[in-house]
Amino acid sequence: MICKIMILPTAWEDLKCIEDWYLVQFGVETSLKVSNHILDAIERLEEFPDFGSMTPDEWLNQQGYRMVICEKHVVIYKRIDEIVYVYHIVDTRTEYTKLFS
């Protein structure tokens, strides 16, 4: 089954912040590499929308949210029918489950 991917504005903002941080710290090449790695993981959700795992938060799991870990980042998404909505892309070391409270 092929699903449509909808990266919500909050997730685009998250990705932009990640890109900017890597740009300042390590340069253009690393920034693009990290960004592309995250986008590749999101793209895989088109064909495998249940590829991700449950989150560490029971409430998020009950609401149908799932996550995909991309090295130091986590993509939080929810599949509704044939559309995968990407809500946030954040560092795995943050308390990202609080973004939904």
Coordinates of C-alpha atoms in Angstrom, one line a residue, residues 1-6 40-54 64-68 75-86:
M1 CA 0.0 0.0 0.0
I2 CA 1.3 3.5 -0.9
C3 CA 0.4 6.3 1.5
K4 CA 0.7 10.0 1.0
I5 CA 3.1 11.8 3.3
M6 CA 2.1 15.1 4.8
D40 CA 14.7 9.3 3.5
A41 CA 13.3 7.7 6.6
I42 CA 10.1 9.7 6.2
E43 CA 9.9 8.7 2.5
R44 CA 10.0 5.0 3.5
L45 CA 6.7 5.6 5.4
E46 CA 5.0 5.9 2.0
E47 CA 5.3 2.2 1.4
F48 CA 5.7 1.0 5.0
P49 CA 3.5 3.3 7.1
D50 CA 3.6 1.0 10.1
F51 CA 7.5 0.8 9.9
G52 CA 7.9 2.9 13.0
S53 CA 7.5 1.8 16.6
M54 CA 5.4 2.9 19.4
G64 CA -2.1 6.4 17.3
Y65 CA 1.2 8.2 17.1
R66 CA 4.3 6.2 16.1
M67 CA 8.0 7.1 15.8
V68 CA 10.9 6.5 13.5
V75 CA 10.2 11.5 13.6
I76 CA 6.7 11.5 15.3
Y77 CA 3.9 10.7 12.9
K78 CA 0.4 9.4 12.8
R79 CA -1.3 7.4 10.0
I80 CA -4.9 8.4 9.3
D81 CA -6.4 6.3 6.5
E82 CA -4.0 6.5 3.6
I83 CA -2.2 9.6 4.8
V84 CA 0.9 9.7 7.1
Y85 CA 1.1 13.0 9.0
V86 CA 4.5 13.9 10.3

